[in-house]
Amino acid sequence: MVLVSAKEMIEKAHEGHYAIPAFNTNNLEWTKCILQACEEAKSPVIIQASEGAAKYMGGYKMVVDLVKDLHDSMGITVPVALHLDHGSYEGAKACIEAGFTSVMFDGSHYDFEENLEKSKDIISLAHSLGISVECEVGGIGGTEDGVTSNGELADPNECAQIAGLGVDFLAAGIGNIHGKYPENWAGLNFERLDEIDKAVNGKPLVLHGGSGIPFDQVAKAIEMGVSKINVNTELQLVFAAATRKYVEEGKDLEGKGYDPRKLLKPGCDAIVEKAKELIKAFGSENKA
Ligand code: 13P
């Protein structure tokens, strides 16, 4: 099989005290750059797409084909999992059908009992096919795909119940926020992370909102049980900045600088560079 489930790579990371980077993809360029960076750094990787990004790209099947085909044509040798990010109940089922090798079911906006029931369904369906599952307890904060959650800290007791269902890894709010962190951000709540880690009894944890967290906090979170770190915004920011610089310098007006292969190159190079920097910070370099 070309793409793998995320279970094994995350369990290894958990034992080895590093974290697997889970980079969100948006299109062909993002997917290529993420694969290139991880191959060069010899890092296992989770490429993930939100439902909105998958729709933008043409649908779940398109995302599966894109990642599989690039994996083959680029001769990628590091383990690659394709994961649905913040999936709905229906979306998770559709991605399981379409060939994703990992899915997140995010039932954090339901009553806890309903979250538990729906998580159980998705776990049993996915596991029957060897697909890994991430579930979520409590809000994470910020805005993702137009959905804003209030950033509450996850309840350790609820985390224990979801962990007890046999979920492979668990997203739990510890003060992390999607998007740019505000100036007055309080930082990660390590007290809560410790309580959750103890409550889930060694289940690997997922840190959403991985863009812009100071690296000393990242390292501490990994030491305390975080084994998957999600990054979306940071790659978008470096791509946008490099593209703006190219245009502001008038490079698109010189020669054939308007050719998309030239116009998008500085942004792509910036994605590769930033992804490699994060891989180093997460400790997954040379772990493939
Ligand atoms: P950022 O956009 O803040 O990096 O968060 C990504 C994420 O958590 C995706 O689920």
Coordinates of C-alpha atoms and ligand atoms in Angstrom, one line a residue:
M1 CA 0.0 0.0 0.0
V2 CA 1.3 3.4 -0.9
L3 CA -0.2 5.4 1.9
V4 CA -0.2 4.2 5.5
S5 CA -2.4 4.6 8.5
A6 CA -1.1 7.2 11.0
K7 CA -1.3 4.8 14.0
E8 CA 2.1 3.2 13.8
M9 CA 4.1 6.4 13.1
I10 CA 2.3 8.2 16.0
E11 CA 2.9 5.4 18.4
K12 CA 6.6 5.3 17.5
A13 CA 6.7 9.1 18.0
H14 CA 5.0 8.8 21.3
E15 CA 7.5 6.2 22.5
G16 CA 10.5 8.2 21.1
H17 CA 9.3 11.6 22.5
Y18 CA 9.0 13.4 19.2
A19 CA 5.9 14.5 17.2
I20 CA 4.7 13.7 13.7
P21 CA 4.1 16.9 11.7
A22 CA 0.5 17.0 10.3
F23 CA 0.6 19.6 7.5
N24 CA -2.7 20.8 6.0
T25 CA -2.7 20.7 2.2
N26 CA -4.6 23.1 0.0
N27 CA -3.6 22.2 -3.6
L28 CA -1.0 20.6 -5.8
E29 CA 1.8 22.9 -4.8
W30 CA 1.2 22.4 -1.1
T31 CA 1.1 18.7 -1.5
K32 CA 4.3 18.6 -3.5
C33 CA 6.2 20.9 -1.2
I34 CA 5.1 19.0 2.0
L35 CA 6.2 15.7 0.4
Q36 CA 9.5 17.2 -0.8
A37 CA 10.3 18.7 2.6
C38 CA 9.6 15.4 4.5
E39 CA 11.5 13.3 2.0
E40 CA 14.5 15.6 2.3
A41 CA 14.3 15.6 6.1
K42 CA 13.6 11.9 6.2
S43 CA 10.5 12.6 8.4
P44 CA 7.3 10.5 8.5
V45 CA 4.4 12.8 7.7
I46 CA 0.6 13.2 7.9
I47 CA -0.8 15.2 5.0
Q48 CA -4.3 16.3 6.1
A49 CA -7.1 18.1 4.4
S50 CA -10.1 19.8 5.9
E51 CA -13.5 19.2 4.3
G52 CA -13.4 22.8 3.0
A53 CA -9.9 22.3 1.4
A54 CA -11.0 18.9 -0.1
K55 CA -14.0 20.6 -1.6
Y56 CA -11.8 23.4 -3.0
M57 CA -9.5 20.7 -4.6
G58 CA -12.4 18.9 -6.3
G59 CA -13.5 16.3 -3.7
Y60 CA -12.2 13.6 -1.5
K61 CA -11.3 11.2 -4.3
M62 CA -9.3 13.9 -6.0
V63 CA -7.3 14.4 -2.8
V64 CA -6.6 10.7 -2.5
D65 CA -5.5 10.5 -6.1
L66 CA -3.4 13.6 -5.9
V67 CA -1.5 12.4 -2.8
K68 CA -1.1 8.8 -4.0
D69 CA 0.1 9.9 -7.5
L70 CA 2.6 12.5 -6.2
H71 CA 3.9 10.0 -3.7
D72 CA 4.6 7.6 -6.6
S73 CA 5.9 10.0 -9.2
M74 CA 8.2 11.8 -6.7
G75 CA 9.5 8.4 -5.5
I76 CA 8.7 9.2 -1.8
T77 CA 10.2 6.7 0.6
V78 CA 9.1 8.1 4.0
P79 CA 5.8 6.9 5.5
V80 CA 2.9 9.1 4.5
A81 CA -0.6 9.1 5.9
L82 CA -3.5 10.9 4.4
H83 CA -5.8 12.3 7.1
L84 CA -9.1 14.1 7.2
D85 CA -8.9 17.2 9.5
H86 CA -11.9 18.1 11.6
G87 CA -14.2 15.8 9.8
S88 CA -18.0 15.7 10.3
Y89 CA -19.7 12.3 10.9
E90 CA -20.7 12.1 7.2
G91 CA -17.4 13.5 6.0
A92 CA -15.4 10.9 8.0
K93 CA -17.5 8.1 6.4
A94 CA -17.0 9.6 2.9
C95 CA -13.2 9.8 3.4
I96 CA -13.0 6.2 4.7
E97 CA -14.8 5.2 1.5
A98 CA -12.7 7.5 -0.8
G99 CA -9.4 5.9 0.4
F100 CA -8.1 8.2 3.2
T101 CA -5.8 6.2 5.5
S102 CA -6.7 8.2 8.6
V103 CA -9.7 10.3 9.7
M104 CA -10.5 12.8 12.4
F105 CA -14.1 12.8 13.6
D106 CA -14.6 16.1 15.4
G107 CA -17.7 15.8 17.6
S108 CA -16.6 18.4 20.1
H109 CA -19.6 20.6 19.2
Y110 CA -22.2 17.9 20.1
D111 CA -23.4 17.1 23.6
F112 CA -20.7 14.8 25.1
E113 CA -23.0 11.7 25.0
E114 CA -23.6 12.3 21.2
N115 CA -19.9 12.9 20.6
L116 CA -19.2 9.6 22.4
E117 CA -21.8 7.6 20.4
K118 CA -20.7 9.1 17.0
S119 CA -17.0 8.7 17.8
K120 CA -17.6 5.0 18.6
D121 CA -19.3 4.4 15.2
I122 CA -16.5 6.0 13.3
I123 CA -13.8 4.2 15.3
S124 CA -15.5 0.8 14.6
L125 CA -16.0 1.5 10.9
A126 CA -12.4 2.8 10.4
H127 CA -10.7 0.1 12.4
S128 CA -12.4 -2.6 10.5
L129 CA -10.5 -1.3 7.5
G130 CA -7.2 -0.5 9.2
I131 CA -7.7 3.2 9.1
S132 CA -6.6 5.3 12.1
V133 CA -8.9 7.7 14.0
E134 CA -8.5 11.0 15.9
C135 CA -11.4 12.3 18.0
E136 CA -11.8 15.6 19.8
V137 CA -12.9 16.6 23.2
G138 CA -13.6 20.3 24.1
G139 CA -13.1 23.4 21.9
I140 CA -9.7 24.3 20.5
G141 CA -10.2 28.0 19.9
G142 CA -9.9 30.3 16.9
T143 CA -11.6 29.8 13.5
E144 CA -11.1 26.8 11.2
D145 CA -13.2 26.6 8.0
G146 CA -15.5 29.3 9.2
V147 CA -16.3 27.5 12.5
T148 CA -15.3 29.3 15.7
S149 CA -15.0 27.4 19.0
N150 CA -14.5 29.1 22.3
G151 CA -11.1 27.7 23.3
E152 CA -12.3 26.0 26.4
L153 CA -9.9 23.5 28.0
A154 CA -10.8 19.9 27.6
D155 CA -12.3 17.9 30.5
P156 CA -9.9 15.1 31.5
N157 CA -12.7 12.9 32.5
E158 CA -14.3 13.2 29.0
C159 CA -10.9 12.6 27.4
A160 CA -10.6 9.4 29.4
Q161 CA -14.0 8.2 28.1
I162 CA -13.1 8.9 24.5
A163 CA -9.7 7.2 25.0
G164 CA -11.5 4.2 26.4
L165 CA -13.3 3.7 23.0
G166 CA -10.0 2.8 21.5
V167 CA -9.4 6.0 19.5
D168 CA -5.8 6.0 18.1
F169 CA -5.0 9.6 19.1
L170 CA -6.9 12.4 20.8
A171 CA -7.2 16.2 20.3
A172 CA -7.9 18.0 23.5
G173 CA -7.9 21.7 24.1
I174 CA -5.1 23.0 26.3
G175 CA -5.3 26.7 25.4
N176 CA -4.2 26.2 21.8
I177 CA -5.8 28.3 19.1
H178 CA -6.2 27.9 15.3
G179 CA -4.7 30.7 13.2
K180 CA -2.4 33.5 14.4
Y181 CA -1.9 33.7 18.2
P182 CA -2.9 37.0 19.7
E183 CA -0.3 39.2 21.4
N184 CA -1.8 38.5 24.8
W185 CA -2.1 34.7 24.4
A186 CA -1.6 33.0 27.7
G187 CA 0.4 30.1 26.3
L188 CA -0.3 26.3 26.5
N189 CA -1.8 25.1 29.8
F190 CA 0.6 22.5 30.9
E191 CA -1.3 21.8 34.1
R192 CA -4.3 20.7 32.0
L193 CA -2.1 18.8 29.6
D194 CA -0.6 16.8 32.6
E195 CA -4.1 16.0 33.9
I196 CA -5.3 14.9 30.4
D197 CA -2.2 12.8 29.8
K198 CA -2.7 11.0 33.1
A199 CA -6.4 10.5 32.4
V200 CA -5.9 8.9 29.0
N201 CA -3.3 6.5 30.2
G202 CA -0.6 6.8 27.6
K203 CA -2.8 7.6 24.6
P204 CA -1.0 9.9 22.1
L205 CA -2.3 13.5 22.1
V206 CA -2.7 15.9 19.2
L207 CA -1.8 19.6 19.4
H208 CA -4.0 21.6 17.0
G209 CA -3.1 25.2 16.2
G210 CA 0.6 24.4 15.8
S211 CA 1.5 27.6 14.0
G212 CA 3.5 30.1 16.0
I213 CA 3.8 28.3 19.3
P214 CA 7.2 29.1 20.8
F215 CA 9.5 26.0 20.3
D216 CA 10.2 25.7 24.0
Q217 CA 6.5 25.2 24.6
V218 CA 6.3 22.7 21.7
A219 CA 9.2 20.7 23.2
K220 CA 7.6 20.6 26.6
A221 CA 4.2 19.5 25.1
I222 CA 5.9 16.7 23.3
E223 CA 7.7 15.6 26.4
M224 CA 4.3 15.5 28.1
G225 CA 2.5 13.3 25.6
V226 CA 1.8 15.3 22.4
S227 CA 2.8 13.1 19.3
K228 CA 1.0 14.9 16.4
I229 CA 1.2 18.6 15.7
N230 CA -1.1 20.3 13.2
V231 CA 0.2 23.1 11.1
N232 CA -1.8 25.1 8.5
T233 CA -1.6 28.8 9.0
E234 CA 2.2 29.0 9.2
L235 CA 2.7 27.5 5.7
Q236 CA 0.1 29.9 4.3
L237 CA 1.8 32.9 5.9
V238 CA 5.3 32.1 4.5
F239 CA 3.8 31.3 1.0
A240 CA 1.8 34.6 1.0
A241 CA 4.8 36.7 2.2
A242 CA 7.2 35.3 -0.4
T243 CA 4.6 35.7 -3.2
R244 CA 4.0 39.3 -2.2
K245 CA 7.7 40.1 -2.2
Y246 CA 8.0 38.7 -5.7
V247 CA 5.1 40.8 -7.0
E248 CA 6.1 43.9 -5.1
E249 CA 9.6 43.7 -6.6
G250 CA 8.0 43.6 -10.1
K251 CA 9.4 40.2 -10.9
D252 CA 6.2 39.1 -12.5
L253 CA 6.6 41.9 -15.1
E254 CA 10.2 40.9 -16.0
G255 CA 10.6 38.4 -18.9
K256 CA 8.1 35.5 -18.4
G257 CA 7.9 36.1 -14.6
Y258 CA 4.2 35.8 -14.9
D259 CA 4.5 32.1 -15.7
P260 CA 2.8 30.3 -12.7
R261 CA 5.9 28.0 -12.4
K262 CA 8.0 31.2 -11.7
L263 CA 5.3 33.2 -9.9
L264 CA 4.6 30.4 -7.4
K265 CA 8.2 29.3 -6.9
P266 CA 9.3 31.7 -4.1
G267 CA 6.2 30.7 -2.1
C268 CA 6.8 27.0 -2.7
D269 CA 10.5 27.3 -1.6
A270 CA 9.3 29.1 1.5
I271 CA 6.9 26.3 2.3
V272 CA 9.6 23.7 2.0
E273 CA 12.0 25.7 4.2
K274 CA 9.4 26.3 6.9
A275 CA 8.2 22.7 6.9
K276 CA 11.8 21.6 7.4
E277 CA 12.3 24.0 10.3
L278 CA 9.2 22.6 12.0
I279 CA 10.2 19.0 11.4
K280 CA 13.5 19.8 13.3
A281 CA 11.6 21.5 16.1
F282 CA 9.1 18.5 16.4
G283 CA 12.1 16.1 16.5
S284 CA 10.9 13.9 13.6
E285 CA 13.9 14.5 11.3
N286 CA 15.6 11.3 10.3
K287 CA 12.8 9.2 12.0
A288 CA 11.5 7.7 8.8
Ligands
13P1 P1 -3.0 26.4 12.4 O1 -3.8 26.9 11.2 O2 -3.1 27.3 13.6 O3 -1.7 25.9 12.1 O4 -3.8 25.1 12.9 C1 -3.9 24.0 12.1 C2 -4.8 22.9 12.7 O5 -4.9 22.7 13.9 C3 -5.6 22.1 11.8 O6 -6.5 21.3 12.4

